[in-house]
Amino acid sequence: DQQVKQNSPSLSVQEGRISILNCDYTNSMFDYFLWYKKYPAEGPTFLISISSIKDKNEDGRFTVFLNKSAKHLSLHIVPSQPGDSAVYFCAASDGGSTLGRLYFGRGTQLTVWP
Amino acid sequence: EPEVTQTPSHQVTQMGQEVILRCVPISNHLYFYWYRQILGQKVEFLVSFYNNEISEKSEIFDDQFSVERPDGSNFTLKIRSTKLEDSAMYFCASSGYDRGKTQYFGPGTRLLVL
């Protein structure tokens, strides 16, 4: 199942700079996209989402951009903080699914160093 | 902040044994899910549940699996006869007002089948 892809397994960023995490998808039926953050031994924590009718959604330091024509979304974290170090999962919801079955990417390990 | 809880956090069982994984979703949520993540792989959807019925299930969710909401607070996943390949992290999730668009995950149960 390669419907949601996160091609960078890891990203290292200095504290205070911008972190950009990328995600690509293949299924045109996806109409809602989410980012989750996951610390070791914990479940995924919801971070931010975007509907396919928008191209940007912002919440504090986190902004998600959606480019539907390219089937690409990205998460920007500005400024990055050491506490942001975690695995970030991109997930997509199929508009044809009754209750929003989520498809996940493999995740990107973000490390923010001082 | 309300959260999804899961018990046990770890479970070790012998192949062929039955296991029941328990979840307490967020209290006013109506839509419930199970996902699993085999080590090194993506988080995968198993099943969604609403109004005491399965709404959708994946190809992974075969006859060995069942879900139940035995009372007003618990949501359980039963694996009737565990196999080695059932070893994984199992996550429960719940959703409220937006019918599954935004799903909140529990911390997971790590199941090891020997």
Short mmCIF file of C-alpha atoms in Angstrom, two decimals, chain A residues 1-5 31-32 34 36 38 41-46 49 89 93-106, chain B residues 31-33 35 37 40-45 48-50 55-59 89 91 98-108:
data_model
loop_
_atom_site.label_atom_id
_atom_site.label_comp_id
_atom_site.label_asym_id
_atom_site.label_seq_id
_atom_site.Cartn_x
_atom_site.Cartn_y
_atom_site.Cartn_z
CA ASP A 1 0.00 0.00 0.00
CA GLN A 2 1.86 3.06 -1.26
CA GLN A 3 -1.01 5.52 -1.32
CA VAL A 4 0.68 7.87 1.15
CA LYS A 5 4.41 8.33 0.95
CA ASP A 31 -10.20 14.64 0.74
CA TYR A 32 -8.79 15.24 4.20
CA LEU A 34 -3.74 15.08 8.85
CA TYR A 36 0.33 13.29 13.66
CA LYS A 38 4.52 10.37 17.78
CA ALA A 41 6.02 4.32 23.47
CA GLU A 42 3.09 6.68 22.84
CA GLY A 43 0.26 6.76 20.35
CA PRO A 44 0.07 9.23 17.45
CA THR A 45 -0.97 12.69 18.65
CA PHE A 46 -3.09 14.78 16.31
CA SER A 49 -5.29 18.87 9.44
CA PHE A 89 3.15 10.86 10.27
CA SER A 93 -8.76 10.10 4.66
CA ASP A 94 -10.72 8.61 1.79
CA GLY A 95 -13.79 10.66 0.97
CA GLY A 96 -15.57 7.50 -0.07
CA SER A 97 -14.99 5.83 3.27
CA THR A 98 -17.96 5.87 5.61
CA LEU A 99 -16.11 6.83 8.75
CA GLY A 100 -12.81 8.15 7.54
CA ARG A 101 -10.44 5.23 7.28
CA LEU A 102 -6.95 6.72 7.53
CA TYR A 103 -4.00 5.80 5.36
CA PHE A 104 -0.62 6.56 6.87
CA GLY A 105 2.82 7.29 5.54
CA ARG A 106 5.88 5.61 7.05
CA TYR B 31 -16.89 6.61 16.20
CA PHE B 32 -14.26 4.07 17.09
CA TYR B 33 -11.33 2.47 15.31
CA TYR B 35 -5.25 0.26 13.82
CA GLN B 37 1.59 -1.12 13.38
CA GLY B 40 9.09 -1.23 10.94
CA GLN B 41 5.89 -0.90 8.94
CA LYS B 42 3.13 1.64 8.48
CA VAL B 43 0.19 2.16 10.76
CA GLU B 44 -2.62 0.13 9.15
CA PHE B 45 -6.37 0.43 9.50
CA SER B 48 -14.21 1.23 12.19
CA PHE B 49 -17.27 0.96 14.42
CA TYR B 50 -20.36 3.06 14.96
CA SER B 55 -18.77 0.31 9.53
CA GLU B 56 -15.74 -0.76 7.54
CA LYS B 57 -13.01 -3.34 7.85
CA SER B 58 -9.77 -3.95 6.05
CA GLU B 59 -8.53 -7.15 4.48
CA MET B 89 1.36 -2.37 18.32
CA PHE B 91 -3.89 1.47 18.53
CA ASP B 98 -16.64 15.35 12.44
CA ARG B 99 -17.50 11.67 11.81
CA GLY B 100 -14.02 10.32 11.65
CA LYS B 101 -12.23 13.19 9.98
CA THR B 102 -10.11 13.78 13.07
CA GLN B 103 -9.19 10.65 14.97
CA TYR B 104 -7.57 10.69 18.41
CA PHE B 105 -5.33 7.78 19.25
CA GLY B 106 -4.60 5.92 22.44
CA PRO B 107 -1.09 5.00 23.59
CA GLY B 108 -1.32 1.50 22.14
#
